[in-house]
Amino acid sequence: MEEQIMNMPAVALRGLTILPGMIAHFDISRERSLRAVEEAMEQDQKIYLVTQRNVDSEDPTQEDLYQMGIVADIKQVVRLQNDVVRILVDGISRAALLGFTGNEKYLEAEICYCDSNADSLPDDLREAMLLGVREAFHRYAAVVGKISKELIRQIDQYEDLEKLIDYVTNNLPVSYELKQQVLEAEDINDRYQVIVSLLLSQVEVISIKNELQKKVKVRVDKHQKEYVLREQLGVIREELGENADSEADEYEKKLSELDAPDYVKEKTKKEIKRFRNMSSSSSESTVERGYIETVLELPWNKMSVDNKDLDHAAQVLDDDHYGLKDVKERILEFLAVRNLTSKGESPIICLVGPPGTGKTSIARSIASALEKKYVRISLGGVRDEAEIRGHRKTYIGAMPGRIVNGLRQAGVSNPLMLLDEIDKVSSDYKGDTSAALLEVLDSEQNCRFRDHYIEMPVDLSEVLFIATANEVSGIPKPLLDRMELIEVSSYTENEKFHIAKEHLVEKQKSKNGIKKEQLTITDSALKDIIRLYTREAGVRSLERTIGKLCRKAAREIFKDSEAAVKVTKTNLKTYLGNPKYSPEKKNDRAEVGIVRGLAWTSVGGVTLEVEVNVLPGKGELVLTGKLGDVMKESAQAALSYVRSISEEYGIDAEFYTKHDIHIHIPEGAVPKDGPSAGITMATAMLSAITDRPVRADVAMTGEITLRGRVLPIGGLKEKLLAAKVIGIKTVCIPKDNEKDLEEISKEITDGMEIVPVERFSQVEKIAFVK
C-alpha cells in the first residue's frame, strides 16, 4: 500500500460518516468549518471529512476524532439563514488522519491516502467475497422486505469488491458508528469481515424486531377488531333502539357508589362485563339485567338507626294495643339489651294465638316503636322451597326468594321482618319449605344466608324476625326450636270492651268518614255487641260488626248532616238486626248423664255437653258427634276405668254385656278431638250407669288414665274463660295445671271455684249431687 501524505482543509462531522462513492449533504455553522470550506473552494474544491467521536465537542482535538476519514469533492455550497451553510459532497477516497497543522484560521489536517489491496486478491477469493457480500445483502433484503429491486439489481452487477462494500454500506440504514467500522478497516479482508458481520447482525436484529412486531400487531389487531366490532354493535343497537353499553355504564356507576363487601363488587363487576358483551335481544341478557339490578338494589351494608328510647317504645306499644303484656315486655327487654351491648343478638320471636288477637298488628307496632322498616312476608300456603331460597338464575324468569326480596323492599339490612302464618307452610315434591326456613331463623347460620338466585352470602343477622302462628302443632320441631314462643291468648270480654272502646270504634269512624261527635256508642251497647253479635277469641269479627254499625249510622248522617246518632242497648237491634248468638248458659238443674266439659279451639275456648245414655244391648260403646281418634280412645279408657270401679257402686258384672253405652257430644257437625274430655266422659258414664245426677254448675277438663289419674291439659285460660261466660261456678282442673293459674288474670278467675284434682275420685265428690 503506497502512502500519499498531504495537508488539506478539514471539517469535523457530528453524527455522520461518509464513505467513498457516497453523495451526501450536511449543514455547518462553526466558524472554523466555514473557513475550511471557503479555503477548499478557492483551491481544488477538495476537503477532508472526519467524524467526531463525541458529538457534543465544539472545538474537537485529534483525540476527539476517528483516525479514518474521507477526502470528498464539494459539489455545492448553499447559504441558509442564521449563518448556516449546507454543503453537498461526493466521497472520493479514504484517508487517515495523521494530525493537524497549526493553522489558526481553519482546521487543516495532515492526511495520508489509503490505497486498497483488493487488486492483489486471487480471483477465486475475490469472487467468493463478492458472492458472500451479495448473499448477505440478499438475506438482509429478505428480512427487511422494503429494498427496491433496482438496488438489488445494481448490487448484483458490481464486480469491484471494494466499491460493492462501500455501496452496500452507504445504502444500509444503520448508525454512523457501524458505518465508521467499515471505514476504519483499511485491509479489504477486514472490510469484508466487517460488512458481512454487519449485514448478518442486522438480519438477526430485524428478524427479532419483525417477530416482536408481528406479536404486537396480532395483539393490536385483536383489540382494534374488538373496538371496531363494538363500535359497529353500538351503532346497530342505536338503530334498533337498544343501548346495552349505556346500561352497563350506568350499572358500573351504581356499583362504584354501592356500599357492599369486596366479594359482592368483584362478582357484580364480572356480571356487568358479561352483560356488556351480550345481545340486548337475547333471553340471557334479560336474565343478566335482572340479576345485576337485584344485586345493586340490595342493602348490603346500609342500615337504619333504631330508636333506643324505652319510654317511647313502651308508649307506642300501649297506644296501639291493649293488653299483650308478655309481648311488650319482651320487646322492651330486647331494646334494653341492645342499648347496653350496642349490638344485641336480634331475637326470633314467634307469636302464637287464635286469629284476630293482634299478632300481625303488634309486629307493625314494634316496627313503629323501634323506628325500623317493616316487611311482611305471608307464608300461608307456600309449599315451594324456592319461595324462600330463590331460583337458580340460569332459568328464564328466575327471581330471588321472599327473604331477599323483603330486604330489597325494605332498603336496609336491619328491618323488622314479619313471617306471617308460619304454621301454614307445607311441602311437596319441590322441597320442604319449613326446612328452608331453618337457615333463615338460626342466628348461628343466617349471617351467611345463601339465596340460590344471588349466589352470594347475605347477612340476615341484623334482621329482627317475628313469626306468627295459630297453633304450635303445625310447626315442625326443628323450626320451633329456633324461635322464642310468646303466647297471645284469647281476649276476655272486658279486654274486648276496652279494645273496642279505645281502638276499634275510632278506627271505624275514621274509615267510614264519621266525625267524633256524629256517632256515640254507649258502653252497654258495646258489651251487647261483644256478647250477642260476636263469638271469637280475637276482635276481628267485632271490628267488622262495629264497621257495619258505622255504615248504618253514616247513611243516616248523610241524609241529615246535622244528625247525631247515638247507639244504645235498646236501639242496637235497629242497626244490627236480631242477635246472632243467644247467651250460652249452664243447665238450670242437675241431670243424669249430662256433664259440662271444656275444650280449646283455634278461635278460643268453648264448653261441650257430654251426653251418655244406657240402653239394652250387647255391651257396645257407641260414639257420635264427629269425634277424632284421640277422643275415641279417651272414651274407651274412661269406660275401662268406670268398669274397674263398678263393684264400689254395686253394679252387676253382667251389666256391661247386656247394655250398650251411647256417648254423644252435641253440635254433631263440628269436629272434636283431644284427650282433655276424659274425666268429663267418665263422669257422664258413671252418672248414667248409677243413675246419679251431676251438678249443673260444674265444668271439668283433664285427661284420664286407666287407673283414674288426671293428667294435665293445654289452653287453660281459654277454657276457664268459656266457663266464666256461661256462668259456671266450679271448675275441676288437673293438679299439674295449678301453676298456670298464676298467669291468668283475676278478671277470669274471680267468682269461680277452681279445684285442682289428681284422681277421678276427687272429681266424683265434687261433681255428683250429694
mmCIF file of C-alpha atoms in Angstrom, residues 134 136 241 261 303 321 327 332 343 381-382 461 472-473 506 518 527 558 587 614 643 719 722 737 743:
data_model
loop_
_atom_site.group_PDB
_atom_site.id
_atom_site.type_symbol
_atom_site.label_atom_id
_atom_site.label_comp_id
_atom_site.label_asym_id
_atom_site.label_seq_id
_atom_site.Cartn_x
_atom_site.Cartn_y
_atom_site.Cartn_z
ATOM 1 C CA ARG A 134 -24.246 -10.317 -2.213
ATOM 2 C CA ALA A 136 -25.544 -11.490 2.984
ATOM 3 C CA GLY A 241 -83.372 1.432 19.912
ATOM 4 C CA PRO A 261 -68.339 -6.247 50.633
ATOM 5 C CA MET A 303 -78.671 0.146 57.974
ATOM 6 C CA HIS A 321 -102.628 -2.269 71.663
ATOM 7 C CA VAL A 327 -95.105 -9.337 74.051
ATOM 8 C CA LEU A 332 -88.589 -3.720 75.793
ATOM 9 C CA LYS A 343 -75.383 -4.815 69.307
ATOM 10 C CA GLY A 381 -99.870 -21.958 51.618
ATOM 11 C CA VAL A 382 -96.240 -21.610 50.495
ATOM 12 C CA SER A 461 -78.195 -11.411 61.481
ATOM 13 C CA VAL A 472 -97.759 -24.705 67.621
ATOM 14 C CA SER A 473 -98.633 -28.216 66.479
ATOM 15 C CA GLU A 506 -112.393 5.351 66.500
ATOM 16 C CA GLN A 518 -121.632 12.455 65.000
ATOM 17 C CA LYS A 527 -120.922 -5.089 75.674
ATOM 18 C CA PHE A 558 -125.574 11.659 55.060
ATOM 19 C CA ASN A 587 -128.153 -26.047 82.688
ATOM 20 C CA VAL A 614 -127.505 -46.535 78.745
ATOM 21 C CA ARG A 643 -115.916 -50.738 84.696
ATOM 22 C CA LYS A 719 -111.337 -22.952 78.817
ATOM 23 C CA ALA A 722 -115.596 -20.149 78.266
ATOM 24 C CA ASN A 737 -102.135 -27.202 85.682
ATOM 25 C CA GLU A 743 -100.625 -16.318 84.626
#
